Short mmCIF file of C-alpha atoms in Angstrom, two decimals:
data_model
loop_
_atom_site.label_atom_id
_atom_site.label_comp_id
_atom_site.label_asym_id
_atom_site.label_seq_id
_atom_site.Cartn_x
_atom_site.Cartn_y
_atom_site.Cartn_z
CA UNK A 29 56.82 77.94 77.81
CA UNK A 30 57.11 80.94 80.48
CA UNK A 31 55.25 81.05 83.04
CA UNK A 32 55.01 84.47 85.58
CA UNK A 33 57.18 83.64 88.49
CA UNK A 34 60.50 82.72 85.84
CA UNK A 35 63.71 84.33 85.74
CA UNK A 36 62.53 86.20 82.28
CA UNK A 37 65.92 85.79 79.90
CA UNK A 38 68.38 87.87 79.41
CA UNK A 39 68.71 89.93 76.47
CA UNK A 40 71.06 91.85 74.39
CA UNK A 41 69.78 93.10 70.94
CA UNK A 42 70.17 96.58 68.90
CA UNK A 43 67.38 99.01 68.99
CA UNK A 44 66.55 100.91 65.70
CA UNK A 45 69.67 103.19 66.25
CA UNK A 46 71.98 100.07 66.33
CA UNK A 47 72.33 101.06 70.00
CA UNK A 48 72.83 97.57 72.14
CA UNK A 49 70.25 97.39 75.00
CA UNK A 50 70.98 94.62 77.44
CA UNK A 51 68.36 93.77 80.19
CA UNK A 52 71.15 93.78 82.45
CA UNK A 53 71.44 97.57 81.91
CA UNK A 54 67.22 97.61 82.64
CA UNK A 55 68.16 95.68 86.29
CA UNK A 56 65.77 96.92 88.92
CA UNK A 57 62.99 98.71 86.17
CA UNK A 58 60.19 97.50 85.16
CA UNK A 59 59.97 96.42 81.86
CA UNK A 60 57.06 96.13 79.05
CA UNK A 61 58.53 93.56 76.34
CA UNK A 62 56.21 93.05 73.73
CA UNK A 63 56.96 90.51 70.53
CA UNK A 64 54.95 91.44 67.29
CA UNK A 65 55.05 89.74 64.10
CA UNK A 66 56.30 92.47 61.50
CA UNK A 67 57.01 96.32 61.09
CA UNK A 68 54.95 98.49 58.92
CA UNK A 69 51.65 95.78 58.97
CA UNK A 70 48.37 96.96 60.19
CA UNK A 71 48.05 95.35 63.58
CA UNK A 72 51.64 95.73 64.57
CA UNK A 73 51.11 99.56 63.43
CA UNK A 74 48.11 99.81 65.54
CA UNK A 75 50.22 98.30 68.84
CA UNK A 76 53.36 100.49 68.17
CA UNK A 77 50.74 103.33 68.16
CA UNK A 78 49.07 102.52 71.01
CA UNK A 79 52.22 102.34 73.20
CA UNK A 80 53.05 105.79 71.51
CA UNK A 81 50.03 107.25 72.48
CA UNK A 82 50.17 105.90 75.93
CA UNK A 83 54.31 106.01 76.63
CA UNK A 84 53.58 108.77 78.94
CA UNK A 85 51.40 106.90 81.37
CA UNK A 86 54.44 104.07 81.63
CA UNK A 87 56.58 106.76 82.23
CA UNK A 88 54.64 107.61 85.46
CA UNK A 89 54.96 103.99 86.27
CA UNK A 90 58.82 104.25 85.77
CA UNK A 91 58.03 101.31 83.14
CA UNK A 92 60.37 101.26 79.70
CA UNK A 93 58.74 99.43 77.00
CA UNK A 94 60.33 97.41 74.33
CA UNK A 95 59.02 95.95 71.18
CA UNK A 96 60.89 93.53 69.79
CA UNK A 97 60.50 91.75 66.16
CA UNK A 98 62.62 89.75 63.52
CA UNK A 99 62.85 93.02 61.37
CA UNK A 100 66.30 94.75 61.29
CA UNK A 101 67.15 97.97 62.74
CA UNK A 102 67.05 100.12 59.18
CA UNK A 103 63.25 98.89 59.30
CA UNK A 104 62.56 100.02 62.61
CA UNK A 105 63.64 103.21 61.71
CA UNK A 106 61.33 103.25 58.95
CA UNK A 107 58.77 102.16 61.14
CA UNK A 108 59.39 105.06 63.57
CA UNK A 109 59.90 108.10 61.06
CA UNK A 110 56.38 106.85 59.46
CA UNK A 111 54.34 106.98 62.26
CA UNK A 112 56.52 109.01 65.15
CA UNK A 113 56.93 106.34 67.54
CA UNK A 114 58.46 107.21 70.88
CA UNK A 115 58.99 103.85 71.91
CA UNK A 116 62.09 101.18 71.77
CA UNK A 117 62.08 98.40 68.92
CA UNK A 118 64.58 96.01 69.40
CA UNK A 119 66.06 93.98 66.41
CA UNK A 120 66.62 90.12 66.91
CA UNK A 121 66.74 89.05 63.64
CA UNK A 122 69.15 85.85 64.59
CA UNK A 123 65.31 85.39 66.22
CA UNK A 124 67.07 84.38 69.76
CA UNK A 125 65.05 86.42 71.83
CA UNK A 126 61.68 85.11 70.27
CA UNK A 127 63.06 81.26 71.21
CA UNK A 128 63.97 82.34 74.38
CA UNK A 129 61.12 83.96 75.11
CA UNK A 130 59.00 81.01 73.31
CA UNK A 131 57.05 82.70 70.93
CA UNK A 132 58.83 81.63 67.65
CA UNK A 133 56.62 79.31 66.92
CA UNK A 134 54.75 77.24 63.73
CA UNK A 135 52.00 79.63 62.88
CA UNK A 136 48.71 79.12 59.84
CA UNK A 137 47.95 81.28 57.46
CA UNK A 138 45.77 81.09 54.48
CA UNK A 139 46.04 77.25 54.55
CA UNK A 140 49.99 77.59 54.81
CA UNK A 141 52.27 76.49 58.34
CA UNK A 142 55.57 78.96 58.71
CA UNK A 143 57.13 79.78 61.39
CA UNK A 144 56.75 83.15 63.13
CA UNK A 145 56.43 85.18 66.03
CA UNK A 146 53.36 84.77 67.94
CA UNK A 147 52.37 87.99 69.47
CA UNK A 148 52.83 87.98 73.10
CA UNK A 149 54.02 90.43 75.94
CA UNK A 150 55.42 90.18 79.17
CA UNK A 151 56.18 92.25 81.83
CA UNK A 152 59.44 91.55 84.04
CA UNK A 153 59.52 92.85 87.21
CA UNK A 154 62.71 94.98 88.82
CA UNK A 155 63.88 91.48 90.11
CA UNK A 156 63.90 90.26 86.67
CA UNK A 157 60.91 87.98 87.09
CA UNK A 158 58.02 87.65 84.73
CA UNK A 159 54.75 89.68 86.49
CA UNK A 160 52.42 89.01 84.09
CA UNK A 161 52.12 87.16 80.24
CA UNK A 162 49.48 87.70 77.68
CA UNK A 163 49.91 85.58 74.64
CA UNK A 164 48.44 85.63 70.99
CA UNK A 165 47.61 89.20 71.98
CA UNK A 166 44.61 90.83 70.34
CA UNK A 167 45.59 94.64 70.24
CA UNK A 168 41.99 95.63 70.55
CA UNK A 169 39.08 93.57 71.18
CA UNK A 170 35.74 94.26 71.33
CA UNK A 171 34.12 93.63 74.92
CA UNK A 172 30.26 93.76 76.13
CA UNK A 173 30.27 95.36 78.81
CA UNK A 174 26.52 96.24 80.61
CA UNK A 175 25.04 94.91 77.20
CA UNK A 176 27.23 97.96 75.50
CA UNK A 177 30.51 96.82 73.40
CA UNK A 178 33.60 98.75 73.96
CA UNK A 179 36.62 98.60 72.35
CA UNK A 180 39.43 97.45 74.69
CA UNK A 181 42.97 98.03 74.11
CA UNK A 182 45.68 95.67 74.90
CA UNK A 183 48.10 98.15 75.83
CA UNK A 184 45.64 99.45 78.40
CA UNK A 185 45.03 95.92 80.18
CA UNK A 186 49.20 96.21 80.05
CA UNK A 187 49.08 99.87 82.40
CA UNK A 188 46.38 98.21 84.88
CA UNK A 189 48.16 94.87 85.30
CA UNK A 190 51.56 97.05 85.75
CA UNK A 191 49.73 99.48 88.16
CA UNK A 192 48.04 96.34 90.08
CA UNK A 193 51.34 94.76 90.14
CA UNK A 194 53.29 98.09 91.72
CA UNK A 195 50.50 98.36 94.02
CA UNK A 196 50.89 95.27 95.97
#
């Protein structure tokens, strides 16, 4: 498994306009790469949204996000036309990127073991190293804060950990 502190792999897949992106082209950005399990499903909607909503705030962090599933490119664009996403999807459907990344991995369901991809994301660094990992991501969780629960958002903890990590 990764750990923060690795050389994060390099990457070449086709984003939903069959357009290759390499992280060799990304060298010296930082980069938001977040795995989910499957296009058009309620909590990989509810991410893909999120990042939407918030795109503009990684902008102002000079942070390009990429989500990246096993779904081909003709999905992704589905995925994007139905809900107006703004942000990359990447295609790996040979599923290299989700072994290289580790989070292909034997998954339960209903009483029944496949394989899949565990939701995780990373953020890389301009030197290409992984800054920080969160893995079998929760997009929102609720939190007690004061005795009050709040709704947290994952992609949220993603902006302070990236502004925390530009910061030092």
């Amino acid at each position: 498994m990764l750990k923060v502190g690795d050389i994060a792999p390099s990457f070449c897949a086709p984003n939903q306009d069959d357009v290759e992106i390499c992280s060799r082209d990304l060298a010296g950005k930082w980069i938001v790469l977040y795995f989910y399990p499957k296009d058009l499903t309620p909590g990989c909607t509810t991410q893909a949204c999120d990042f939407t909503d918030k795109h503009s705030f990684f902008d102002d962090l000079d942070a390009v996000i990429l989500g990246v599933s096993a779904d081909d490119t003709e999905k992704h664009r589905k995925f994007i036309d139905k809900y107006d996403l703004t942000i990359t999807l990447l295609s790996d459907t040979n599923k290299k990127m989700c072994e290289d990344y580790g989070v292909w991995q034997l998954k339960q369901f209903m009483g029944k073991e496949f394989m899949g991809v565990v939701r995780t994301t990373f953020i890389i660094n301009p030197e290409g190293k992984i800054a920080a990992i969160w893995d079998k991501v929760s997009v929102r969780k609720k939190k007690s804060v004061k005795g009050e629960k709040i709704e947290v958002l994952h992609v949220d903890e993603v902006r302070e950990k990236l502004q925390e990590l530009q910061s030092n």
